[in-house]
PDB file of C-alpha atoms in Angstrom:
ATOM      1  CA  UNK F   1       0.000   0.000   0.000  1.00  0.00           C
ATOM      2  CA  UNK F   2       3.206   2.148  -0.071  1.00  0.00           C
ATOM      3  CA  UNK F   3       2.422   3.639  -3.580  1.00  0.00           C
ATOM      4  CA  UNK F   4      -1.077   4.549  -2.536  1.00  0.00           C
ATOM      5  CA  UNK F   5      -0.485   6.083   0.592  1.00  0.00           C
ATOM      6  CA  UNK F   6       2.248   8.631  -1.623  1.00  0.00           C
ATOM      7  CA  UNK F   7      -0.852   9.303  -3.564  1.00  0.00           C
ATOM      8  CA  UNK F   8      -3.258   9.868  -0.904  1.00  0.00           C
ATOM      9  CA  UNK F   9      -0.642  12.525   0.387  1.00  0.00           C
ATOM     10  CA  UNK F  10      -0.444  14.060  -2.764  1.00  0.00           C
ATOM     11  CA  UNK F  11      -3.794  14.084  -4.805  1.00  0.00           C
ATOM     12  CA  UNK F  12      -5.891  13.025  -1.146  1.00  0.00           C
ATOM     13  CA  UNK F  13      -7.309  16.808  -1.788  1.00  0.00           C
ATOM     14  CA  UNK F  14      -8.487  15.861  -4.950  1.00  0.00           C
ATOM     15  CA  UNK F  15     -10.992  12.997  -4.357  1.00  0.00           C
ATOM     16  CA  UNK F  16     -14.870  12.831  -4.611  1.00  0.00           C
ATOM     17  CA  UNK F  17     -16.585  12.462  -1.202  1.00  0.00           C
ATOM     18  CA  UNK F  18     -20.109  10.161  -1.457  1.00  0.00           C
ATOM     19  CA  UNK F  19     -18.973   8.800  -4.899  1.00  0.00           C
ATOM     20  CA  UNK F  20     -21.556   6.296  -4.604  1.00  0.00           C
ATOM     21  CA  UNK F  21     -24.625   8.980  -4.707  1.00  0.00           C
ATOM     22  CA  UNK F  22     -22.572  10.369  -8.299  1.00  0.00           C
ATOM     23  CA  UNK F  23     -22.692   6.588  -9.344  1.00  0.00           C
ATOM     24  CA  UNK F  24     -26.761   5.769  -8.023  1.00  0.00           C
ATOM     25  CA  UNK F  25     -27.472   9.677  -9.956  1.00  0.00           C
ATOM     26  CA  UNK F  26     -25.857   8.235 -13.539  1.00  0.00           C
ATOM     27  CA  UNK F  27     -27.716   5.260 -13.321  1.00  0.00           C
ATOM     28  CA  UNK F  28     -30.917   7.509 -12.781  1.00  0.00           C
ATOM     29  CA  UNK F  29     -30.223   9.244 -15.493  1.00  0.00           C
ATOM     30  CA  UNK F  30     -29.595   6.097 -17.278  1.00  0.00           C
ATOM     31  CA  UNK F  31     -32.928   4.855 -16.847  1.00  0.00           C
ATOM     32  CA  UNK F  32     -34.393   8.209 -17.380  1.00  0.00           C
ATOM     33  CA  UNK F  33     -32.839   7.557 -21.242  1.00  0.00           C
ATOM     34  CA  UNK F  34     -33.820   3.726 -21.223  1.00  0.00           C
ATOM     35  CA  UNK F  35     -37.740   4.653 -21.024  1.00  0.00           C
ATOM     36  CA  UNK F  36     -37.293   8.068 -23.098  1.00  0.00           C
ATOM     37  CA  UNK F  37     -34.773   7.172 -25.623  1.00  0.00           C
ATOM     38  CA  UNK F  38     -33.413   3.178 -25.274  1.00  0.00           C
ATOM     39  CA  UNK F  39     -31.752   3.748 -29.011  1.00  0.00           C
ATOM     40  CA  UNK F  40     -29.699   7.212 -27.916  1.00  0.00           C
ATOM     41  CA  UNK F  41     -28.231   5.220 -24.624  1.00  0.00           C
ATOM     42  CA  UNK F  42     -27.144   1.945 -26.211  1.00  0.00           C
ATOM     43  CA  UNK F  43     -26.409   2.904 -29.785  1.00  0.00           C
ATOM     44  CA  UNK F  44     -24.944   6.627 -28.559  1.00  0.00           C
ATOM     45  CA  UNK F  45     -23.582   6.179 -25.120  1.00  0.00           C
ATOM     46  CA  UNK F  46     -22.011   2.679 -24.497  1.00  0.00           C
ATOM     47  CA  UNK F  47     -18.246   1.644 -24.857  1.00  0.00           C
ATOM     48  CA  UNK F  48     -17.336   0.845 -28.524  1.00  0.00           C
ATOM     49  CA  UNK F  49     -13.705   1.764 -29.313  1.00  0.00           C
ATOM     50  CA  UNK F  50     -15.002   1.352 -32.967  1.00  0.00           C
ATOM     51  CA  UNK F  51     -17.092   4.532 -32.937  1.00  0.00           C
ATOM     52  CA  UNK F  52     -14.664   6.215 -30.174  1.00  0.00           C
ATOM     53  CA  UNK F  53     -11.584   6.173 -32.801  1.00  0.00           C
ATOM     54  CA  UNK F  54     -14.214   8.140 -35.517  1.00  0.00           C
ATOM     55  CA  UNK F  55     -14.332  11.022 -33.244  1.00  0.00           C
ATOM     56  CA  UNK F  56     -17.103   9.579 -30.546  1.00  0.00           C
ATOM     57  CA  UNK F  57     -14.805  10.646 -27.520  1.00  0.00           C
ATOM     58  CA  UNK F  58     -18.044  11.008 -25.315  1.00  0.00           C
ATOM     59  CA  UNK F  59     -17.939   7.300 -25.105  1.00  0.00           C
ATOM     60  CA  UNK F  60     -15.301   6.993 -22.919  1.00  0.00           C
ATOM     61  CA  UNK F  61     -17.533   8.689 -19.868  1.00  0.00           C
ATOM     62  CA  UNK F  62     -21.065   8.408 -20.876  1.00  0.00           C
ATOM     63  CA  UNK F  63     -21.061   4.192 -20.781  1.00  0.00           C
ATOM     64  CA  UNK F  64     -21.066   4.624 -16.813  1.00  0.00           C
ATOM     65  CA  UNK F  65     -24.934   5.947 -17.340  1.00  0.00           C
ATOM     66  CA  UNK F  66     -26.018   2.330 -18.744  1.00  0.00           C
ATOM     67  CA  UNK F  67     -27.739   0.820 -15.665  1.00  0.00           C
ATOM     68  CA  UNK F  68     -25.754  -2.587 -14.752  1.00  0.00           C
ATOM     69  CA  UNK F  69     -29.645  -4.312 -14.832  1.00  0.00           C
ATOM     70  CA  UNK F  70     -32.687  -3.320 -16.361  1.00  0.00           C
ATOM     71  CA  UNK F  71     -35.740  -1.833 -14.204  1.00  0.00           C
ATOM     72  CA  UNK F  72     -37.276  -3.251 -11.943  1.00  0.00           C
ATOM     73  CA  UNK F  73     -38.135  -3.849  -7.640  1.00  0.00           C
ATOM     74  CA  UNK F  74     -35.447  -6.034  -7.336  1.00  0.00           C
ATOM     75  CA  UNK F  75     -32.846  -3.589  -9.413  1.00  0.00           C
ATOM     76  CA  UNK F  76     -33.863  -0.705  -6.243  1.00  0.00           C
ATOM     77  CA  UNK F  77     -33.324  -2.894  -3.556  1.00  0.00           C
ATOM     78  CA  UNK F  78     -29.625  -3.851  -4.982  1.00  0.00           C
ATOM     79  CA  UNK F  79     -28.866  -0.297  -6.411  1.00  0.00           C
ATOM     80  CA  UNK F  80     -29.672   0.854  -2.774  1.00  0.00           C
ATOM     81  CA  UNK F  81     -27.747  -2.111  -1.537  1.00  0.00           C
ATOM     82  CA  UNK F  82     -24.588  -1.133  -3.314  1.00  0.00           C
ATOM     83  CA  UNK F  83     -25.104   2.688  -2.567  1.00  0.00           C
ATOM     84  CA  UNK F  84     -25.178   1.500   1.894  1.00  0.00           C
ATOM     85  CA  UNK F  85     -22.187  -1.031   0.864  1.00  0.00           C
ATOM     86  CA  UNK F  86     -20.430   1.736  -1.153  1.00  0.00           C
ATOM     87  CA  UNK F  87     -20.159   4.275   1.708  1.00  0.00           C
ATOM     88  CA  UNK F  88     -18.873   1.808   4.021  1.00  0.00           C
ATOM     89  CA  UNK F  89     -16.352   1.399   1.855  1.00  0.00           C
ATOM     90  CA  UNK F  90     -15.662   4.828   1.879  1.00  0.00           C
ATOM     91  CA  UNK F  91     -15.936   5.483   5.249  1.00  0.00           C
ATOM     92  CA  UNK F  92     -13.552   2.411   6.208  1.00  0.00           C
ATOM     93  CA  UNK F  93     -10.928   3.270   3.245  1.00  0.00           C
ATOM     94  CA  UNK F  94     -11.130   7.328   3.391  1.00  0.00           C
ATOM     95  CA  UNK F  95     -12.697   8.558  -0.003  1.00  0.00           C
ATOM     96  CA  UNK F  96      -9.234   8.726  -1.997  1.00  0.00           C
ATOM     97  CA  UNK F  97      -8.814   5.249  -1.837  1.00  0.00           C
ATOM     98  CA  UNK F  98     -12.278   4.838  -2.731  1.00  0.00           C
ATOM     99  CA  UNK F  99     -11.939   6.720  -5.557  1.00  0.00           C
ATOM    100  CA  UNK F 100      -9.019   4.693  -6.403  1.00  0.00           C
ATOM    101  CA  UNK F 101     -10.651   1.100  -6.133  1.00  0.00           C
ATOM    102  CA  UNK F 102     -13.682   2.262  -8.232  1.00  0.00           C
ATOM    103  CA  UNK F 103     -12.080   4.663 -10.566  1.00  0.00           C
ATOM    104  CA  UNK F 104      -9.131   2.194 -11.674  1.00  0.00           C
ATOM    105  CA  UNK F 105     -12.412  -0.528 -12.653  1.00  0.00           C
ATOM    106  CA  UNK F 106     -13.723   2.231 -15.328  1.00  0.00           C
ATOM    107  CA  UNK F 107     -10.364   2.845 -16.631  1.00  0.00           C
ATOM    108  CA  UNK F 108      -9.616  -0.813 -16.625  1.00  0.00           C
ATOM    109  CA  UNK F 109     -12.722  -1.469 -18.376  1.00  0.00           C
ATOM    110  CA  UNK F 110     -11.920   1.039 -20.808  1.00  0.00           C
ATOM    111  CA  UNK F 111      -8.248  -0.626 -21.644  1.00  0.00           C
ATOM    112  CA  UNK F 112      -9.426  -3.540 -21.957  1.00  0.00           C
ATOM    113  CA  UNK F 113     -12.285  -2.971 -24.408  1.00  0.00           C
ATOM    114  CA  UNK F 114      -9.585  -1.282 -26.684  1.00  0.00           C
ATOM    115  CA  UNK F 115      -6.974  -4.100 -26.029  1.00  0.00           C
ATOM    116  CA  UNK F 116      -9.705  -6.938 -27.098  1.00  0.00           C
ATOM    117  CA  UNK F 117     -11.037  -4.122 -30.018  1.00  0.00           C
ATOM    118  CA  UNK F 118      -7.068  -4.536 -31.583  1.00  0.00           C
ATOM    119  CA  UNK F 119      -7.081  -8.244 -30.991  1.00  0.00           C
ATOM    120  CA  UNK F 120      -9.772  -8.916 -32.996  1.00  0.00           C
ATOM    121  CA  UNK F 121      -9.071  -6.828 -35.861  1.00  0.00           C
ATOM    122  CA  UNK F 122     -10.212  -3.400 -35.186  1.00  0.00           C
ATOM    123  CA  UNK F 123     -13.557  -3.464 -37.278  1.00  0.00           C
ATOM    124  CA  UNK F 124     -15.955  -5.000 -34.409  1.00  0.00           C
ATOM    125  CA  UNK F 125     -18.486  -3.271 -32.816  1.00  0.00           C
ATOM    126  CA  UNK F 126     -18.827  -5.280 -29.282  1.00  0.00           C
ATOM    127  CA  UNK F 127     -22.664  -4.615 -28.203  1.00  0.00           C
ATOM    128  CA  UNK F 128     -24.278  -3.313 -25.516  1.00  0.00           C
ATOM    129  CA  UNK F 129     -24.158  -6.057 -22.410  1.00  0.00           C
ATOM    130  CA  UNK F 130     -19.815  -6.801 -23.377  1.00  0.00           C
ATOM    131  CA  UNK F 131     -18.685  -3.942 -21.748  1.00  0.00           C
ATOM    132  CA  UNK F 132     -20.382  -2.387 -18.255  1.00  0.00           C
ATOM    133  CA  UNK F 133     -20.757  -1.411 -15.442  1.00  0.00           C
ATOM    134  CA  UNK F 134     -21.753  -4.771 -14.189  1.00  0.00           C
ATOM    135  CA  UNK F 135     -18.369  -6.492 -13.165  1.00  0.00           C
ATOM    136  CA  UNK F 136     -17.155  -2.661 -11.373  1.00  0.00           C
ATOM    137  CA  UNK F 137     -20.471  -2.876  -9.261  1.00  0.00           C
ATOM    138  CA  UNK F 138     -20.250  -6.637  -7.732  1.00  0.00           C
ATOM    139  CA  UNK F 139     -16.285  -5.833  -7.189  1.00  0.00           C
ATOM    140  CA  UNK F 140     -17.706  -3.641  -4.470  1.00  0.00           C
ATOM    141  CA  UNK F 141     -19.647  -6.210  -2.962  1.00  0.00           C
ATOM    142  CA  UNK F 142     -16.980  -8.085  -2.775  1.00  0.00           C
ATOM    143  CA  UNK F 143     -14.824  -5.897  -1.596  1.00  0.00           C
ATOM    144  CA  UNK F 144     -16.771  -5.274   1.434  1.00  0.00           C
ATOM    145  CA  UNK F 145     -17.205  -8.914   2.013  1.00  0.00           C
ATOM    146  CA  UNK F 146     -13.005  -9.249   2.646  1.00  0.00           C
ATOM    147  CA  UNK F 147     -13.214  -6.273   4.800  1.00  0.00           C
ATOM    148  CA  UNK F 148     -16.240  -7.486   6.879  1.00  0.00           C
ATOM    149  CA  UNK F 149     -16.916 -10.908   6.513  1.00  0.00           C
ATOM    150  CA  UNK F 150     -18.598 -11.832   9.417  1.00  0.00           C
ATOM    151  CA  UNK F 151     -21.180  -9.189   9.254  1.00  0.00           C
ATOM    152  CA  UNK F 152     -24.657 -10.509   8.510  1.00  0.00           C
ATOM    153  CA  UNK F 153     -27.605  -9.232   5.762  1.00  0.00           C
ATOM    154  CA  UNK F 154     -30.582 -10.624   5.737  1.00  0.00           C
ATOM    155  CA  UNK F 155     -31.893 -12.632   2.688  1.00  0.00           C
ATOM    156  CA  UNK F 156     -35.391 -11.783   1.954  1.00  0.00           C
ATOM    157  CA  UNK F 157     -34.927  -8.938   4.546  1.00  0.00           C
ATOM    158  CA  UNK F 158     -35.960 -12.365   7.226  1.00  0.00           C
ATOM    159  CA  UNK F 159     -32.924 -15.072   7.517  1.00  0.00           C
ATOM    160  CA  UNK F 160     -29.557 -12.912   8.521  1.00  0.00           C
ATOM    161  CA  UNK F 161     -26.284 -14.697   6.657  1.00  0.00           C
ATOM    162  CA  UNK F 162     -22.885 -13.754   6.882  1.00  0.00           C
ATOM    163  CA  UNK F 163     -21.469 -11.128   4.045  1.00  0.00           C
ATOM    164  CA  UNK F 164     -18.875 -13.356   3.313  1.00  0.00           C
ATOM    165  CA  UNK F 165     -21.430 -16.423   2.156  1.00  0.00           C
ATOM    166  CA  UNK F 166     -22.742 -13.991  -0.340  1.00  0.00           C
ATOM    167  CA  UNK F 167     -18.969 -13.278  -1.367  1.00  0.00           C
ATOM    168  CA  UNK F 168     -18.157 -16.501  -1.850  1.00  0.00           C
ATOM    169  CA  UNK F 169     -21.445 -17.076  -3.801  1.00  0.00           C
ATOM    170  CA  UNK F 170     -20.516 -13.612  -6.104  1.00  0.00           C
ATOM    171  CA  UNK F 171     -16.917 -15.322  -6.315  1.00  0.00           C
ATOM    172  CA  UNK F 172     -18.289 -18.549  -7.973  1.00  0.00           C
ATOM    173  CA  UNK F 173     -21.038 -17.148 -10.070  1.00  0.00           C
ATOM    174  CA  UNK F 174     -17.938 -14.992 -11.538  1.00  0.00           C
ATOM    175  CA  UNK F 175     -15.684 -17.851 -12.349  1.00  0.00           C
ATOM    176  CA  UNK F 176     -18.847 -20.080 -13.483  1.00  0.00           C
ATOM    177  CA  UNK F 177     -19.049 -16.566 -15.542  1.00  0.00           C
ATOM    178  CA  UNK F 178     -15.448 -16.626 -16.707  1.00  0.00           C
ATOM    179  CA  UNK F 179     -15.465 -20.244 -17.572  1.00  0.00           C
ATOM    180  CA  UNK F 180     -19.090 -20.376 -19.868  1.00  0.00           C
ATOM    181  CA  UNK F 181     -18.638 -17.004 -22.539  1.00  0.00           C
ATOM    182  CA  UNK F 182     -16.048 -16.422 -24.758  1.00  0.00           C
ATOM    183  CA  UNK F 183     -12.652 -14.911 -25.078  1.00  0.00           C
ATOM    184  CA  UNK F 184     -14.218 -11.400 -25.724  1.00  0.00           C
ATOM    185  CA  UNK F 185     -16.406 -11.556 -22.331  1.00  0.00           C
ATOM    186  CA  UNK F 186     -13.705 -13.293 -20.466  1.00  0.00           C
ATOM    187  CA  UNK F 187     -11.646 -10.176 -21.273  1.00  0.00           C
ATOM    188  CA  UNK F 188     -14.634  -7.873 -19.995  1.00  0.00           C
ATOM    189  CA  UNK F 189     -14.735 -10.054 -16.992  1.00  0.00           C
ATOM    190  CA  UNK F 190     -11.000  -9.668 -16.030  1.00  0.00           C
ATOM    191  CA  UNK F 191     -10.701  -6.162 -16.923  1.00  0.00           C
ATOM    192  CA  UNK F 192     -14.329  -4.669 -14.670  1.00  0.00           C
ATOM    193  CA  UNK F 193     -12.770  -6.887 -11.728  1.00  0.00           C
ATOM    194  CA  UNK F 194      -8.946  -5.533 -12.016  1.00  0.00           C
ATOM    195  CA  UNK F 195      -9.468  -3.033  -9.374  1.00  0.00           C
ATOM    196  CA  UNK F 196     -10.626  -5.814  -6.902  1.00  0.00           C
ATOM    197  CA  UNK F 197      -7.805  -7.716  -8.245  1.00  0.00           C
ATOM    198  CA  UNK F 198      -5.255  -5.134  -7.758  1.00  0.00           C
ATOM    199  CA  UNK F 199      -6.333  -4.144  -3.892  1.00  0.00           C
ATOM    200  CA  UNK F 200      -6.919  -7.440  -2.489  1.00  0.00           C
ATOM    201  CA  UNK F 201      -4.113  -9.273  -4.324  1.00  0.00           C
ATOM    202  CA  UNK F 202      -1.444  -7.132  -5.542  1.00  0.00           C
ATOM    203  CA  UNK F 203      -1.349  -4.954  -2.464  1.00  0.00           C
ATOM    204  CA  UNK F 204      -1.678  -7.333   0.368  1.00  0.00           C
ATOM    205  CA  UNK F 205       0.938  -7.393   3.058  1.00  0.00           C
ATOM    206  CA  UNK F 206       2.748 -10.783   2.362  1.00  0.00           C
ATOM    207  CA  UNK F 207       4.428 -10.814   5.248  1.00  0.00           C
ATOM    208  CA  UNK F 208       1.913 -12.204   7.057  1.00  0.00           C
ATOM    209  CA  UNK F 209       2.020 -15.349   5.777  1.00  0.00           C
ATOM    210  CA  UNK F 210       6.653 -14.949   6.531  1.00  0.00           C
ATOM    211  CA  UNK F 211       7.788 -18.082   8.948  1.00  0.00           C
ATOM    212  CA  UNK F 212       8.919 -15.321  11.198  1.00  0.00           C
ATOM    213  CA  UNK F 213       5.835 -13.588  11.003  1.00  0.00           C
ATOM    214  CA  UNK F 214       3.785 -16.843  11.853  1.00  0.00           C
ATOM    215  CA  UNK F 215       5.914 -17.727  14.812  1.00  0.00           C
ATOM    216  CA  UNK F 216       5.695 -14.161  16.147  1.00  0.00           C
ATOM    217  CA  UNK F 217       2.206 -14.495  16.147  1.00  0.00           C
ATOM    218  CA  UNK F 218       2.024 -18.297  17.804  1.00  0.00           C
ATOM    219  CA  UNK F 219       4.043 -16.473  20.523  1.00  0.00           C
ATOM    220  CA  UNK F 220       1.558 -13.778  21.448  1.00  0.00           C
ATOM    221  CA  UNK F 221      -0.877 -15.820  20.818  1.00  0.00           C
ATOM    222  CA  UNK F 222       0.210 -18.495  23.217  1.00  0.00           C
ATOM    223  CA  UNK F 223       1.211 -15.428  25.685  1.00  0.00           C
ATOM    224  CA  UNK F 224      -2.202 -13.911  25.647  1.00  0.00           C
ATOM    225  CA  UNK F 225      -4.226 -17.332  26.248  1.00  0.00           C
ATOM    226  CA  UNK F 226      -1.938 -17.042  29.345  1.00  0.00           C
ATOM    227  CA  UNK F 227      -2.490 -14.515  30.914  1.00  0.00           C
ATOM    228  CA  UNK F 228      -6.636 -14.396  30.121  1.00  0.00           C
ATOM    229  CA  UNK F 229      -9.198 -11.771  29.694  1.00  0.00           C
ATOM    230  CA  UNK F 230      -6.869  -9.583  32.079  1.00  0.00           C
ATOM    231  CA  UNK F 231      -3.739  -9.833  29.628  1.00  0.00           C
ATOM    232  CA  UNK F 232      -2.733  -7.799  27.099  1.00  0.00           C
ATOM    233  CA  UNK F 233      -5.524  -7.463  23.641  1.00  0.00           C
ATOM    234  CA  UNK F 234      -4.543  -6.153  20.308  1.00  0.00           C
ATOM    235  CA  UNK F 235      -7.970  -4.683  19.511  1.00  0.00           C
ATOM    236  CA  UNK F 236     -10.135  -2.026  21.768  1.00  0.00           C
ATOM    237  CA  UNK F 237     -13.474  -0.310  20.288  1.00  0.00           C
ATOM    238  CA  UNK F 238     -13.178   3.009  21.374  1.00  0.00           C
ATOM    239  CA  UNK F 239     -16.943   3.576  22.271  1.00  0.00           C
ATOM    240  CA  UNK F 240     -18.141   0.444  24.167  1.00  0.00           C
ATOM    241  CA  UNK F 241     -14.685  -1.051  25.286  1.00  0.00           C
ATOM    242  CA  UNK F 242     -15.374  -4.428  23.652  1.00  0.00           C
ATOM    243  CA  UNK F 243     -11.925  -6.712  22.859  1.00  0.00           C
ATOM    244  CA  UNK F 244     -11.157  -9.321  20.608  1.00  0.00           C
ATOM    245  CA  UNK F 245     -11.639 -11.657  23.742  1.00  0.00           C
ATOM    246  CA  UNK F 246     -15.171 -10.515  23.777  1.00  0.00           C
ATOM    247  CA  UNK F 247     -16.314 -12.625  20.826  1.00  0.00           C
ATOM    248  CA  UNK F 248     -14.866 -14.763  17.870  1.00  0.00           C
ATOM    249  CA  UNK F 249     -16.944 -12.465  15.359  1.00  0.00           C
ATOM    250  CA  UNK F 250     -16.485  -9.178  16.208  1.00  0.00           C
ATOM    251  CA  UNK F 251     -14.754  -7.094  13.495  1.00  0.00           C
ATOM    252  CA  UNK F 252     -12.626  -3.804  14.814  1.00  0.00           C
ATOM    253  CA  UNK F 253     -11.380  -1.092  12.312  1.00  0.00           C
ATOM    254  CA  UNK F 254      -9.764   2.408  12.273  1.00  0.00           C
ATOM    255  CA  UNK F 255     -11.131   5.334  11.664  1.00  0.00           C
ATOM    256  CA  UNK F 256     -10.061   7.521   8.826  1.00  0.00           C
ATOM    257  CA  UNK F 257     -11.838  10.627   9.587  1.00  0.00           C
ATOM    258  CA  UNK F 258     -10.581  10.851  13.296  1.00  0.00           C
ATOM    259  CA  UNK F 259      -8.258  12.382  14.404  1.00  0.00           C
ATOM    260  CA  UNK F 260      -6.101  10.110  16.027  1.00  0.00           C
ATOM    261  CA  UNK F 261      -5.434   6.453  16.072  1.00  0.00           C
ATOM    262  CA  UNK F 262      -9.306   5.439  17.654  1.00  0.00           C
ATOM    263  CA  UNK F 263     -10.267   1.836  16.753  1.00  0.00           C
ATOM    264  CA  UNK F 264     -14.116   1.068  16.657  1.00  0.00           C
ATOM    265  CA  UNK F 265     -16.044  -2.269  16.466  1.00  0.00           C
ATOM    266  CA  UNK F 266     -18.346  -3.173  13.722  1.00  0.00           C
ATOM    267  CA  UNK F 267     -21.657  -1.827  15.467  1.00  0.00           C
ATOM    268  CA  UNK F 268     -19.606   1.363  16.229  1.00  0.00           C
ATOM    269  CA  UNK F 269     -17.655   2.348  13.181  1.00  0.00           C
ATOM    270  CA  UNK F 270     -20.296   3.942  11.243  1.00  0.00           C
ATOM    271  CA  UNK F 271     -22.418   4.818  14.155  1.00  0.00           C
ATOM    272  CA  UNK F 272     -19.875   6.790  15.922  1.00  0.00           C
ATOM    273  CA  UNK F 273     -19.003  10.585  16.187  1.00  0.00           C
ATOM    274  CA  UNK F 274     -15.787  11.709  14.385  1.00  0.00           C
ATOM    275  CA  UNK F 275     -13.462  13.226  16.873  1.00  0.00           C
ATOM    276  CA  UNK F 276     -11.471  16.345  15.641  1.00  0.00           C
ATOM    277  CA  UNK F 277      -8.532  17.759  17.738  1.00  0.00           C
TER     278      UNK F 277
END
């Protein structure tokens, strides 16, 4: 994470706060032109490097408007879904980085639509459904299932199961995905999930998984189990004073927007009021 933290110190200033209500508005307007005009949004707006290299430069912006599913009660309930799951994000990430996970899916997208477009020739137009926002919006799913996998939604708003069930479900419907289309929509595939790819892959810590690493943490581990619910803890919510010893599933994160190094617990984070020195 070295080369993003350089950039959050240099272009941090620079980075759109509540991205998800810009993304939930183009979509809006997206259906707005699906009911009004369905032939100016999919024969006008969508990603086709064909009709970008004759001079259609809007391309490269207005695709974001095409809706990731077509109309419908079940399309609210997940656009409103990703919106609550988006903000997390942002609010457990800072908005830079953010900004950075969903931004670098568009431009992905973008390179890799022009990448397959010189593969195959340079005189195909792709269609609507190759290239979308689909992939970009069930990266952020997923991303929030690594970061809080033991936090529960309901299904059907009645049986409560575990985020990361769902992200293992997303996972497999992605390689099942992957594995049934083509070369063209494999491409699509890989290039819409790049930025999940790139954050929870490419920038891990791998010294975690170190043999020194592992037996430093057997130690303290061993240590701790010692001494008991008096001993020393790694993790403290700020608010309620819960500790990892507490409970096997509770999740504890910083804070981006405090001032300070204040750790909260997963019914806390987003609950709790920023403190500003």
């Amino acid at each position: 994470m070295n080369f993003l933290n350089k950039m959050e110190r240099k272009f941090g200033r620079y980075a759109i706060y509540n991205l998800s209500t810009y993304i939930i508005g183009a979509y809006i307007i997206g259906y707005f032109l699906y009911f009004l005009a369905p032939g100016v949004l999919y024969n006008y707006l969508s990603l086709e490097p064909y009709y970008i290299l004759k001079g259609q430069i809007w391309r490269l912006v207005t695709w974001v408007l095409i809706p990731p599913e077509s109309p419908g009660i079940f399309t609210i309930i997940m656009l409103m879904l990703y919106y609550s799951l988006g903000n997390s994000l942002e609010q457990t990430w800072g908005a830079f980085r953010y900004n950075a996970y969903i931004f670098s899916g568009i431009i992905s997208t973008i390179i890799g639509a022009f990448i397959l477009y010189a593969v195959m020739g340079g005189n195909i137009v792709f269609g609507q459904a190759l290239f979308s926002t689909y992939y970009i919006n069930m990266s952020i799913f997923l991303a929030f299932a690594v970061c809080y996998p033991n936090m529960e939604l309901l299904l059907y708003f009645i049986i409560p199961i575990k985020v990361k069930w769902f992200g293992i479900l997303y996972g497999a419907f992605i390689v099942l995905s992957f594995l049934q289309t083509n070369w063209a929509g494999r491409v699509a595939i890989i290039a819409s999930m790049f930025n999940f790819i790139l954050f929870f892959l490419m920038t891990r810590n791998y010294n975690k998984v170190s043999p020194k690493e592992i037996r430093r943490k057997q130690n303290f581990k061993r240590q701790t189990s010692q001494t008991g619910r008096s001993g020393i803890t790694k993790h403290k919510c700020a608010i309620c004073g819960r500790t990892e010893l507490d409970g096997d599933d509770l999740e504890f994160r910083f804070c981006s927007k405090c001032d300070g190094n204040y750790e909260y617990c997963q019914d806390h984070l987003f609950t709790h009021k920023h403190i500003k020195k």
